[in-house]
mmCIF file of C-alpha atoms and ligand atoms in Angstrom:
data_model
loop_
_atom_site.group_PDB
_atom_site.id
_atom_site.type_symbol
_atom_site.label_atom_id
_atom_site.label_comp_id
_atom_site.label_asym_id
_atom_site.label_seq_id
_atom_site.Cartn_x
_atom_site.Cartn_y
_atom_site.Cartn_z
ATOM 1 C CA UNK A 1 23.892 42.729 -59.830
ATOM 2 C CA UNK A 2 22.473 39.727 -59.166
ATOM 3 C CA UNK A 3 21.139 37.416 -62.419
ATOM 4 C CA UNK A 4 18.342 36.545 -64.045
ATOM 5 C CA UNK A 5 19.996 33.006 -64.013
ATOM 6 C CA UNK A 6 23.254 31.951 -62.681
ATOM 7 C CA UNK A 7 24.574 27.695 -64.125
ATOM 8 C CA UNK A 8 25.771 25.735 -61.476
ATOM 9 C CA UNK A 9 28.633 23.531 -62.541
ATOM 10 C CA UNK A 10 30.334 22.047 -59.570
ATOM 11 C CA UNK A 11 32.581 19.032 -58.095
ATOM 12 C CA UNK A 12 30.762 16.555 -59.826
ATOM 13 C CA UNK A 13 29.599 17.514 -63.522
ATOM 14 C CA UNK A 14 33.776 18.436 -63.578
ATOM 15 C CA UNK A 15 34.805 14.542 -62.934
ATOM 16 C CA UNK A 16 32.545 13.047 -64.975
ATOM 17 C CA UNK A 17 32.935 15.405 -68.285
ATOM 18 C CA UNK A 18 36.180 14.305 -67.136
ATOM 19 C CA UNK A 19 35.579 10.963 -67.368
ATOM 20 C CA UNK A 20 34.358 11.208 -71.146
ATOM 21 C CA UNK A 21 37.172 12.813 -71.879
ATOM 22 C CA UNK A 22 38.868 10.424 -70.670
ATOM 23 C CA UNK A 23 37.167 7.220 -72.622
ATOM 24 C CA UNK A 24 37.552 8.229 -75.751
ATOM 25 C CA UNK A 25 33.350 8.168 -76.076
ATOM 26 C CA UNK A 26 33.374 12.187 -77.179
ATOM 27 C CA UNK A 27 30.437 11.725 -79.764
ATOM 28 C CA UNK A 28 26.803 9.724 -78.800
ATOM 29 C CA UNK A 29 28.119 7.334 -77.132
ATOM 30 C CA UNK A 30 27.068 4.704 -73.004
ATOM 31 C CA UNK A 31 26.367 7.946 -71.161
ATOM 32 C CA UNK A 32 23.559 9.079 -74.340
ATOM 33 C CA UNK A 33 21.397 6.008 -73.730
ATOM 34 C CA UNK A 34 22.298 6.042 -69.572
ATOM 35 C CA UNK A 35 21.452 9.597 -69.533
ATOM 36 C CA UNK A 36 17.951 8.760 -71.664
ATOM 37 C CA UNK A 37 17.534 6.449 -69.539
ATOM 38 C CA UNK A 38 17.127 7.845 -66.016
ATOM 39 C CA UNK A 39 15.550 10.707 -67.406
ATOM 40 C CA UNK A 40 12.583 8.846 -69.045
ATOM 41 C CA UNK A 41 11.780 7.218 -65.208
ATOM 42 C CA UNK A 42 12.005 11.365 -63.639
ATOM 43 C CA UNK A 43 10.120 12.172 -65.934
ATOM 44 C CA UNK A 44 8.384 8.527 -65.971
ATOM 45 C CA UNK A 45 7.178 8.154 -69.783
ATOM 46 C CA UNK A 46 8.732 5.125 -71.073
ATOM 47 C CA UNK A 47 10.555 5.968 -73.268
ATOM 48 C CA UNK A 48 13.384 9.160 -74.537
ATOM 49 C CA UNK A 49 15.676 10.440 -77.081
ATOM 50 C CA UNK A 50 18.243 12.502 -76.780
ATOM 51 C CA UNK A 51 18.663 15.144 -78.759
ATOM 52 C CA UNK A 52 20.488 18.530 -79.976
ATOM 53 C CA UNK A 53 19.119 21.516 -78.412
ATOM 54 C CA UNK A 54 15.059 21.701 -77.095
ATOM 55 C CA UNK A 55 14.589 22.875 -80.665
ATOM 56 C CA UNK A 56 16.173 19.419 -82.908
ATOM 57 C CA UNK A 57 13.882 17.364 -80.182
ATOM 58 C CA UNK A 58 10.527 19.481 -81.348
ATOM 59 C CA UNK A 59 11.581 19.247 -85.247
ATOM 60 C CA UNK A 60 12.238 15.676 -84.952
ATOM 61 C CA UNK A 61 8.723 15.277 -82.613
ATOM 62 C CA UNK A 62 7.040 15.999 -85.493
ATOM 63 C CA UNK A 63 8.893 14.718 -88.480
ATOM 64 C CA UNK A 64 8.239 11.675 -85.999
ATOM 65 C CA UNK A 65 4.876 12.255 -86.021
ATOM 66 C CA UNK A 66 5.480 12.884 -90.053
ATOM 67 C CA UNK A 67 4.407 16.110 -90.554
ATOM 68 C CA UNK A 68 4.758 18.146 -93.182
ATOM 69 C CA UNK A 69 3.815 20.533 -96.235
ATOM 70 C CA UNK A 70 0.190 20.592 -96.230
ATOM 71 C CA UNK A 71 -0.202 20.269 -92.067
ATOM 72 C CA UNK A 72 -0.766 22.634 -90.513
ATOM 73 C CA UNK A 73 0.012 22.259 -86.217
ATOM 74 C CA UNK A 74 -1.644 24.489 -83.655
ATOM 75 C CA UNK A 75 0.462 25.964 -81.112
ATOM 76 C CA UNK A 76 0.925 29.373 -79.014
ATOM 77 C CA UNK A 77 2.813 32.583 -79.886
ATOM 78 C CA UNK A 78 3.671 33.809 -76.639
ATOM 79 C CA UNK A 79 7.562 31.409 -76.691
ATOM 80 C CA UNK A 80 10.765 31.125 -78.023
ATOM 81 C CA UNK A 81 10.450 31.261 -81.387
ATOM 82 C CA UNK A 82 11.964 27.759 -81.594
ATOM 83 C CA UNK A 83 8.403 26.233 -80.872
ATOM 84 C CA UNK A 84 7.173 27.777 -84.311
ATOM 85 C CA UNK A 85 10.536 27.667 -86.041
ATOM 86 C CA UNK A 86 9.949 23.646 -85.625
ATOM 87 C CA UNK A 87 6.448 23.473 -87.427
ATOM 88 C CA UNK A 88 8.648 25.402 -89.829
ATOM 89 C CA UNK A 89 10.890 23.424 -90.917
ATOM 90 C CA UNK A 90 9.003 20.614 -91.387
ATOM 91 C CA UNK A 91 6.900 23.000 -93.774
ATOM 92 C CA UNK A 92 3.535 22.318 -92.460
ATOM 93 C CA UNK A 93 1.822 26.050 -91.523
ATOM 94 C CA UNK A 94 2.173 27.201 -86.948
ATOM 95 C CA UNK A 95 -1.458 28.605 -87.081
ATOM 96 C CA UNK A 96 -1.629 30.245 -83.136
ATOM 97 C CA UNK A 97 -4.273 29.767 -80.451
ATOM 98 C CA UNK A 98 -4.191 32.919 -77.834
ATOM 99 C CA UNK A 99 -2.873 31.954 -74.141
ATOM 100 C CA UNK A 100 -5.026 32.596 -71.548
ATOM 101 C CA UNK A 101 -4.712 36.122 -69.696
ATOM 102 C CA UNK A 102 -4.171 34.495 -66.501
ATOM 103 C CA UNK A 103 -1.535 31.266 -66.613
ATOM 104 C CA UNK A 104 0.127 33.011 -70.089
ATOM 105 C CA UNK A 105 0.103 28.431 -72.333
ATOM 106 C CA UNK A 106 -3.007 28.235 -74.796
ATOM 107 C CA UNK A 107 -6.276 28.911 -73.776
ATOM 108 C CA UNK A 108 -8.033 25.570 -74.566
ATOM 109 C CA UNK A 109 -11.131 26.879 -75.138
ATOM 110 C CA UNK A 110 -10.618 28.579 -78.034
ATOM 111 C CA UNK A 111 -8.300 25.226 -80.403
ATOM 112 C CA UNK A 112 -11.242 24.056 -81.950
ATOM 113 C CA UNK A 113 -12.513 26.651 -83.505
ATOM 114 C CA UNK A 114 -8.818 27.339 -84.968
ATOM 115 C CA UNK A 115 -8.534 23.531 -86.363
ATOM 116 C CA UNK A 116 -9.032 22.148 -89.689
ATOM 117 C CA UNK A 117 -9.006 19.286 -91.845
ATOM 118 C CA UNK A 118 -4.823 19.694 -92.588
ATOM 119 C CA UNK A 119 -4.826 19.829 -88.170
ATOM 120 C CA UNK A 120 -2.482 16.909 -88.001
ATOM 121 C CA UNK A 121 -1.009 17.794 -83.520
ATOM 122 C CA UNK A 122 -1.356 20.259 -81.023
ATOM 123 C CA UNK A 123 1.736 21.655 -79.278
ATOM 124 C CA UNK A 124 1.460 23.905 -76.139
ATOM 125 C CA UNK A 125 4.555 25.087 -74.335
ATOM 126 C CA UNK A 126 4.261 24.764 -70.124
ATOM 127 C CA UNK A 127 6.023 28.452 -70.365
ATOM 128 C CA UNK A 128 8.068 29.135 -67.293
ATOM 129 C CA UNK A 129 7.553 26.069 -65.978
ATOM 130 C CA UNK A 130 3.533 25.552 -65.891
ATOM 131 C CA UNK A 131 2.109 22.490 -67.485
ATOM 132 C CA UNK A 132 -0.727 23.890 -70.372
ATOM 133 C CA UNK A 133 -3.685 21.710 -69.549
ATOM 134 C CA UNK A 134 -2.361 19.182 -70.625
ATOM 135 C CA UNK A 135 -5.704 17.030 -69.810
ATOM 136 C CA UNK A 136 -7.957 18.991 -71.190
ATOM 137 C CA UNK A 137 -5.639 19.983 -74.496
ATOM 138 C CA UNK A 138 -5.486 16.160 -74.626
ATOM 139 C CA UNK A 139 -8.803 15.389 -74.892
ATOM 140 C CA UNK A 140 -9.647 18.190 -77.788
ATOM 141 C CA UNK A 141 -6.241 16.237 -79.856
ATOM 142 C CA UNK A 142 -8.147 12.397 -78.890
ATOM 143 C CA UNK A 143 -11.272 13.780 -79.739
ATOM 144 C CA UNK A 144 -10.161 14.385 -83.565
ATOM 145 C CA UNK A 145 -7.187 12.354 -84.003
ATOM 146 C CA UNK A 146 -3.785 14.604 -83.488
ATOM 147 C CA UNK A 147 -0.533 13.886 -81.735
ATOM 148 C CA UNK A 148 0.024 15.276 -78.609
ATOM 149 C CA UNK A 149 3.961 17.564 -78.980
ATOM 150 C CA UNK A 150 4.190 18.912 -75.116
ATOM 151 C CA UNK A 151 6.776 22.110 -75.828
ATOM 152 C CA UNK A 152 8.498 21.609 -72.661
ATOM 153 C CA UNK A 153 10.854 22.804 -72.619
ATOM 154 C CA UNK A 154 10.807 25.454 -69.229
ATOM 155 C CA UNK A 155 9.211 22.423 -67.770
ATOM 156 C CA UNK A 156 11.738 19.556 -66.235
ATOM 157 C CA UNK A 157 9.238 18.230 -63.388
ATOM 158 C CA UNK A 158 6.807 20.682 -63.581
ATOM 159 C CA UNK A 159 3.439 18.229 -62.926
ATOM 160 C CA UNK A 160 -0.949 18.068 -62.722
ATOM 161 C CA UNK A 161 -1.117 15.977 -59.852
ATOM 162 C CA UNK A 162 1.235 13.114 -60.067
ATOM 163 C CA UNK A 163 1.614 13.587 -63.807
ATOM 164 C CA UNK A 164 4.464 14.869 -65.349
ATOM 165 C CA UNK A 165 5.347 17.493 -68.069
ATOM 166 C CA UNK A 166 6.370 15.568 -71.164
ATOM 167 C CA UNK A 167 3.663 12.625 -70.617
ATOM 168 C CA UNK A 168 1.162 13.302 -72.541
ATOM 169 C CA UNK A 169 1.555 12.920 -76.261
ATOM 170 C CA UNK A 170 5.508 13.056 -76.979
ATOM 171 C CA UNK A 171 7.023 16.437 -74.888
ATOM 172 C CA UNK A 172 10.328 18.058 -75.193
ATOM 173 C CA UNK A 173 12.748 19.581 -72.724
ATOM 174 C CA UNK A 174 15.585 21.651 -73.262
ATOM 175 C CA UNK A 175 18.959 21.796 -72.082
ATOM 176 C CA UNK A 176 19.980 25.097 -72.421
ATOM 177 C CA UNK A 177 22.274 26.614 -69.285
ATOM 178 C CA UNK A 178 20.020 29.388 -68.217
ATOM 179 C CA UNK A 179 16.749 26.477 -68.328
ATOM 180 C CA UNK A 180 16.361 24.318 -64.551
ATOM 181 C CA UNK A 181 18.710 21.529 -65.833
ATOM 182 C CA UNK A 182 21.868 21.781 -68.479
ATOM 183 C CA UNK A 183 23.875 20.014 -71.008
ATOM 184 C CA UNK A 184 25.297 23.528 -72.112
ATOM 185 C CA UNK A 185 23.431 21.998 -75.225
ATOM 186 C CA UNK A 186 21.346 19.978 -75.521
ATOM 187 C CA UNK A 187 17.564 18.489 -75.546
ATOM 188 C CA UNK A 188 14.841 15.093 -74.584
ATOM 189 C CA UNK A 189 12.033 14.490 -75.962
ATOM 190 C CA UNK A 190 10.159 11.521 -74.062
ATOM 191 C CA UNK A 191 7.196 9.640 -75.168
ATOM 192 C CA UNK A 192 5.082 5.660 -74.790
ATOM 193 C CA UNK A 193 4.617 5.921 -78.431
ATOM 194 C CA UNK A 194 7.719 3.004 -78.451
ATOM 195 C CA UNK A 195 7.456 3.187 -82.750
ATOM 196 C CA UNK A 196 7.932 7.121 -82.693
ATOM 197 C CA UNK A 197 10.797 6.995 -80.578
ATOM 198 C CA UNK A 198 11.895 4.261 -82.844
ATOM 199 C CA UNK A 199 11.290 6.558 -85.839
ATOM 200 C CA UNK A 200 13.239 9.941 -83.516
ATOM 201 C CA UNK A 201 15.770 8.052 -83.202
ATOM 202 C CA UNK A 202 16.177 6.920 -86.879
ATOM 203 C CA UNK A 203 15.610 10.384 -87.576
ATOM 204 C CA UNK A 204 18.630 11.462 -85.617
ATOM 205 C CA UNK A 205 21.278 9.646 -87.209
ATOM 206 C CA UNK A 206 21.003 10.179 -90.289
ATOM 207 C CA UNK A 207 18.148 7.340 -90.747
ATOM 208 C CA UNK A 208 20.820 5.111 -89.308
ATOM 209 C CA UNK A 209 20.044 1.613 -87.812
ATOM 210 C CA UNK A 210 22.957 -0.238 -89.975
ATOM 211 C CA UNK A 211 25.873 2.064 -89.899
ATOM 212 C CA UNK A 212 26.633 3.634 -93.404
ATOM 213 C CA UNK A 213 23.174 2.700 -94.319
ATOM 214 C CA UNK A 214 19.907 4.894 -94.639
ATOM 215 C CA UNK A 215 16.706 3.603 -94.711
ATOM 216 C CA UNK A 216 15.118 7.427 -94.829
ATOM 217 C CA UNK A 217 16.980 10.927 -95.294
ATOM 218 C CA UNK A 218 17.927 11.751 -91.343
ATOM 219 C CA UNK A 219 19.664 14.372 -89.071
ATOM 220 C CA UNK A 220 22.634 14.693 -87.053
ATOM 221 C CA UNK A 221 19.915 15.734 -84.468
ATOM 222 C CA UNK A 222 22.686 13.980 -81.904
ATOM 223 C CA UNK A 223 23.515 14.532 -78.165
ATOM 224 C CA UNK A 224 27.806 14.052 -77.158
ATOM 225 C CA UNK A 225 28.843 12.036 -74.311
ATOM 226 C CA UNK A 226 30.708 15.000 -72.937
ATOM 227 C CA UNK A 227 26.907 17.297 -73.120
ATOM 228 C CA UNK A 228 24.984 13.942 -70.975
ATOM 229 C CA UNK A 229 27.877 13.248 -68.802
ATOM 230 C CA UNK A 230 26.605 16.755 -67.324
ATOM 231 C CA UNK A 231 23.706 15.150 -67.312
ATOM 232 C CA UNK A 232 24.503 12.494 -65.623
ATOM 233 C CA UNK A 233 25.290 15.523 -63.156
ATOM 234 C CA UNK A 234 22.501 17.253 -62.770
ATOM 235 C CA UNK A 235 19.495 15.601 -62.874
ATOM 236 C CA UNK A 236 20.202 14.180 -59.339
ATOM 237 C CA UNK A 237 19.627 18.424 -58.484
ATOM 238 C CA UNK A 238 17.171 19.205 -60.271
ATOM 239 C CA UNK A 239 14.553 18.171 -57.093
ATOM 240 C CA UNK A 240 16.090 19.950 -55.305
ATOM 241 C CA UNK A 241 16.367 22.628 -57.282
ATOM 242 C CA UNK A 242 13.657 22.627 -57.638
ATOM 243 C CA UNK A 243 11.798 22.915 -54.748
ATOM 244 C CA UNK A 244 14.499 25.612 -53.671
ATOM 245 C CA UNK A 245 12.865 28.024 -56.613
ATOM 246 C CA UNK A 246 9.566 27.041 -55.575
ATOM 247 C CA UNK A 247 11.123 27.949 -52.224
ATOM 248 C CA UNK A 248 11.297 31.277 -53.819
ATOM 249 C CA UNK A 249 8.350 32.139 -55.570
ATOM 250 C CA UNK A 250 6.395 30.919 -52.069
ATOM 251 C CA UNK A 251 8.213 33.948 -50.820
ATOM 252 C CA UNK A 252 8.056 36.476 -53.727
ATOM 253 C CA UNK A 253 3.638 35.535 -53.657
ATOM 254 C CA UNK A 254 4.248 36.460 -49.664
ATOM 255 C CA UNK A 255 5.574 39.274 -49.903
ATOM 256 C CA UNK A 256 5.949 40.980 -53.286
ATOM 257 C CA UNK A 257 3.043 44.448 -54.041
ATOM 258 C CA UNK A 258 2.425 46.378 -55.657
ATOM 259 C CA UNK A 259 2.912 44.221 -59.233
ATOM 260 C CA UNK A 260 0.743 40.800 -60.217
ATOM 261 C CA UNK A 261 2.655 37.334 -59.883
ATOM 262 C CA UNK A 262 2.125 34.277 -61.071
ATOM 263 C CA UNK A 263 -0.915 32.616 -61.118
ATOM 264 C CA UNK A 264 0.385 29.038 -60.152
ATOM 265 C CA UNK A 265 -3.995 26.625 -60.889
ATOM 266 C CA UNK A 266 -4.625 24.742 -58.713
ATOM 267 C CA UNK A 267 -3.376 20.777 -58.457
ATOM 268 C CA UNK A 268 -0.172 21.374 -60.738
ATOM 269 C CA UNK A 269 3.323 21.633 -59.902
ATOM 270 C CA UNK A 270 5.343 24.961 -61.088
ATOM 271 C CA UNK A 271 8.836 24.166 -60.792
ATOM 272 C CA UNK A 272 9.533 27.810 -61.406
ATOM 273 C CA UNK A 273 11.451 28.236 -65.297
ATOM 274 C CA UNK A 274 10.370 32.094 -64.547
ATOM 275 C CA UNK A 275 9.102 33.990 -61.753
ATOM 276 C CA UNK A 276 7.189 36.477 -64.220
ATOM 277 C CA UNK A 277 5.365 39.928 -62.764
ATOM 278 C CA UNK A 278 2.664 41.888 -64.513
ATOM 279 C CA UNK A 279 3.979 45.308 -63.801
ATOM 280 C CA UNK A 280 3.171 48.809 -65.243
ATOM 281 C CA UNK A 281 5.242 51.392 -67.174
ATOM 282 C CA UNK A 282 7.382 47.722 -67.810
ATOM 283 C CA UNK A 283 9.766 48.898 -69.777
ATOM 284 C CA UNK A 284 10.718 52.179 -66.646
ATOM 285 C CA UNK A 285 10.293 49.139 -63.947
ATOM 286 C CA UNK A 286 13.432 46.616 -66.096
ATOM 287 C CA UNK A 287 15.309 49.500 -66.147
ATOM 288 C CA UNK A 288 14.363 50.810 -61.670
ATOM 289 C CA UNK A 289 15.974 47.212 -60.887
ATOM 290 C CA UNK A 290 18.578 47.157 -62.262
ATOM 291 C CA UNK A 291 19.812 50.874 -61.092
ATOM 292 C CA UNK A 292 19.243 48.883 -58.131
ATOM 293 C CA UNK A 293 21.440 46.014 -58.624
ATOM 294 C CA UNK A 294 18.297 43.340 -59.736
ATOM 295 C CA UNK A 295 18.605 41.511 -63.420
ATOM 296 C CA UNK A 296 15.338 40.721 -65.135
ATOM 297 C CA UNK A 297 14.583 39.850 -68.550
ATOM 298 C CA UNK A 298 11.278 40.182 -70.590
ATOM 299 C CA UNK A 299 10.336 36.863 -72.423
ATOM 300 C CA UNK A 300 9.134 37.928 -74.694
ATOM 301 C CA UNK A 301 9.465 41.288 -76.626
ATOM 302 C CA UNK A 302 8.063 40.257 -79.228
ATOM 303 C CA UNK A 303 5.284 37.598 -80.199
ATOM 304 C CA UNK A 304 5.814 34.643 -82.988
ATOM 305 C CA UNK A 305 3.644 36.110 -85.071
ATOM 306 C CA UNK A 306 4.555 39.763 -84.849
ATOM 307 C CA UNK A 307 8.552 38.005 -85.698
ATOM 308 C CA UNK A 308 9.390 38.680 -89.604
ATOM 309 C CA UNK A 309 9.799 35.545 -90.588
ATOM 310 C CA UNK A 310 6.160 34.612 -89.496
ATOM 311 C CA UNK A 311 4.863 37.960 -91.283
ATOM 312 C CA UNK A 312 3.445 35.867 -94.064
ATOM 313 C CA UNK A 313 0.501 33.771 -91.758
ATOM 314 C CA UNK A 314 -0.568 37.597 -92.629
ATOM 315 C CA UNK A 315 -1.449 37.250 -88.766
ATOM 316 C CA UNK A 316 -3.988 40.803 -87.642
ATOM 317 C CA UNK A 317 -3.105 43.177 -85.216
ATOM 318 C CA UNK A 318 -5.834 42.039 -82.893
ATOM 319 C CA UNK A 319 -5.195 37.953 -83.921
ATOM 320 C CA UNK A 320 -4.283 37.492 -80.395
ATOM 321 C CA UNK A 321 -5.444 40.641 -77.844
ATOM 322 C CA UNK A 322 -4.439 38.042 -74.851
ATOM 323 C CA UNK A 323 0.183 37.350 -75.970
ATOM 324 C CA UNK A 324 -0.052 41.593 -77.104
ATOM 325 C CA UNK A 325 -1.137 42.644 -73.882
ATOM 326 C CA UNK A 326 0.645 39.714 -71.655
ATOM 327 C CA UNK A 327 3.860 41.000 -74.274
ATOM 328 C CA UNK A 328 3.567 44.594 -73.063
ATOM 329 C CA UNK A 329 3.471 43.739 -69.194
ATOM 330 C CA UNK A 330 5.593 41.066 -68.173
ATOM 331 C CA UNK A 331 9.139 40.834 -66.435
ATOM 332 C CA UNK A 332 10.710 38.377 -65.267
ATOM 333 C CA UNK A 333 12.437 38.149 -62.613
ATOM 334 C CA UNK A 334 15.907 36.443 -60.818
ATOM 335 C CA UNK A 335 14.137 32.922 -58.839
ATOM 336 C CA UNK A 336 17.091 30.286 -59.795
ATOM 337 C CA UNK A 337 18.418 27.834 -57.063
ATOM 338 C CA UNK A 338 21.079 29.597 -56.134
ATOM 339 C CA UNK A 339 20.386 32.999 -55.125
ATOM 340 C CA UNK A 340 20.865 33.018 -51.182
ATOM 341 C CA UNK A 341 18.269 34.315 -48.856
ATOM 342 C CA UNK A 342 20.083 37.912 -48.750
ATOM 343 C CA UNK A 343 19.439 38.212 -52.586
ATOM 344 C CA UNK A 344 15.914 36.791 -52.293
ATOM 345 C CA UNK A 345 14.873 39.470 -49.608
ATOM 346 C CA UNK A 346 17.043 42.589 -52.001
ATOM 347 C CA UNK A 347 14.974 41.687 -54.901
ATOM 348 C CA UNK A 348 11.891 41.952 -52.883
ATOM 349 C CA UNK A 349 12.782 45.176 -51.872
ATOM 350 C CA UNK A 350 13.541 45.791 -54.465
ATOM 351 C CA UNK A 351 10.483 45.615 -56.335
ATOM 352 C CA UNK A 352 8.247 46.562 -53.677
ATOM 353 C CA UNK A 353 10.110 50.118 -53.847
ATOM 354 C CA UNK A 354 9.965 50.422 -57.545
ATOM 355 C CA UNK A 355 5.857 48.701 -57.665
ATOM 356 C CA UNK A 356 5.252 51.835 -54.938
ATOM 357 C CA UNK A 357 7.533 54.251 -57.033
ATOM 358 C CA UNK A 358 5.435 54.092 -60.054
ATOM 359 C CA UNK A 359 2.477 53.207 -58.969
ATOM 360 C CA UNK A 360 1.776 50.299 -59.496
ATOM 361 C CA UNK A 361 -1.214 49.226 -57.511
ATOM 362 C CA UNK A 362 -3.284 49.287 -59.821
ATOM 363 C CA UNK A 363 -2.196 45.986 -61.732
ATOM 364 C CA UNK A 364 -3.729 44.316 -58.483
ATOM 365 C CA UNK A 365 -7.053 45.401 -59.233
ATOM 366 C CA UNK A 366 -6.536 45.106 -61.862
ATOM 367 C CA UNK A 367 -6.497 40.989 -61.898
ATOM 368 C CA UNK A 368 -9.124 40.376 -58.589
HETATM 369 C C1 PLP B 401 9.861 27.052 -74.986
HETATM 370 C C2 PLP B 401 10.788 27.434 -75.397
HETATM 371 N N1 PLP B 401 10.519 25.702 -76.385
HETATM 372 C C3 PLP B 401 11.890 25.640 -77.262
HETATM 373 C C4 PLP B 401 12.977 25.857 -77.158
HETATM 374 C C5 PLP B 401 14.762 25.387 -77.996
HETATM 375 O O1 PLP B 401 14.951 24.720 -76.917
HETATM 376 P P1 PLP B 401 16.663 25.244 -77.186
HETATM 377 O O2 PLP B 401 17.134 25.955 -77.191
HETATM 378 O O3 PLP B 401 17.599 23.771 -76.246
HETATM 379 O O4 PLP B 401 17.628 24.655 -79.082
HETATM 380 C C6 PLP B 401 13.067 26.891 -75.625
HETATM 381 C C7 PLP B 401 14.640 27.310 -74.997
HETATM 382 O O5 PLP B 401 15.964 28.026 -75.443
HETATM 383 C C8 PLP B 401 11.700 26.926 -74.963
HETATM 384 O O6 PLP B 401 12.048 28.245 -73.915
#
């Protein structure tokens, strides 16, 4: 089976983890600081704060902006549940805005209609490795005095022009094993706002600047030095791995037939955390891929506004039509950098054969 993801751990990771273990510095220490510096430089942000996960980075970004009960935060329902959960953790209310049909990201033209006097922030999600339309979103935020928290958990190295994800307002990243780079579990917040970074550092460490003196109620959302050691081995490999993802995506773009391939907005560097097709008869398609030895996955089979903890928000059956339509069609196929050319050939062959069998050609017509 060609897996949908294949985390790569090599000698560098082993060596660095062993060094961290031998040093005795196991919890947050010098390696975390080094990874923060290197990641900030990579993204092009002034500050980076490492966290225990992407989820805790999102949570801290919102808390760092002082968001809490009575506030509203705009986000999308077409995402991993952590985006919206992080809003709930603060006591604020997630307000969902539908996505664009072609880029799977928040539709900026729908944002202003969702604003109220309680809106405090916009959290776009740069899904599958394509940045949301950050310039348009930042302009809306600026007009209305709102914070921007980009959920860039799937977008390490993605860019619009030469500006990378994580440099509009605050950006948050996940280092979960299937991501474009990993630390096992881990996350990072990036920002040019020094005061925000400072507040987030404080909240990450039980509100403590001076040992055992606590200024505010904080959390233990720290990254360990063992995790950072893995990250320090992974980060230098990220650019080449992203290039390999793009190379595989280019082959899929050119050679797949009878399915809708991902649309990349002009001037955007997509890092293909996922290569996500739109297909008819999606579940049959996925099963046929499995039968031909090709792994696939649905991200995500149930949109957030339809998840049990979010039903109380009261979104009606037709509230998010684009999200609902795409939820029924999306299917991600392997695009990870360790795929061999033979495996890429096998994926292309399988997708094209199944599309022909299932008569999915209407998909192409539907998109044009
Ligand atoms: C879009 C998105 N947001 C948030 C997260 C949460 O990250 P983590 O799993 O590191 O907590 C993830 C990753 O799983 C994600 O894909």
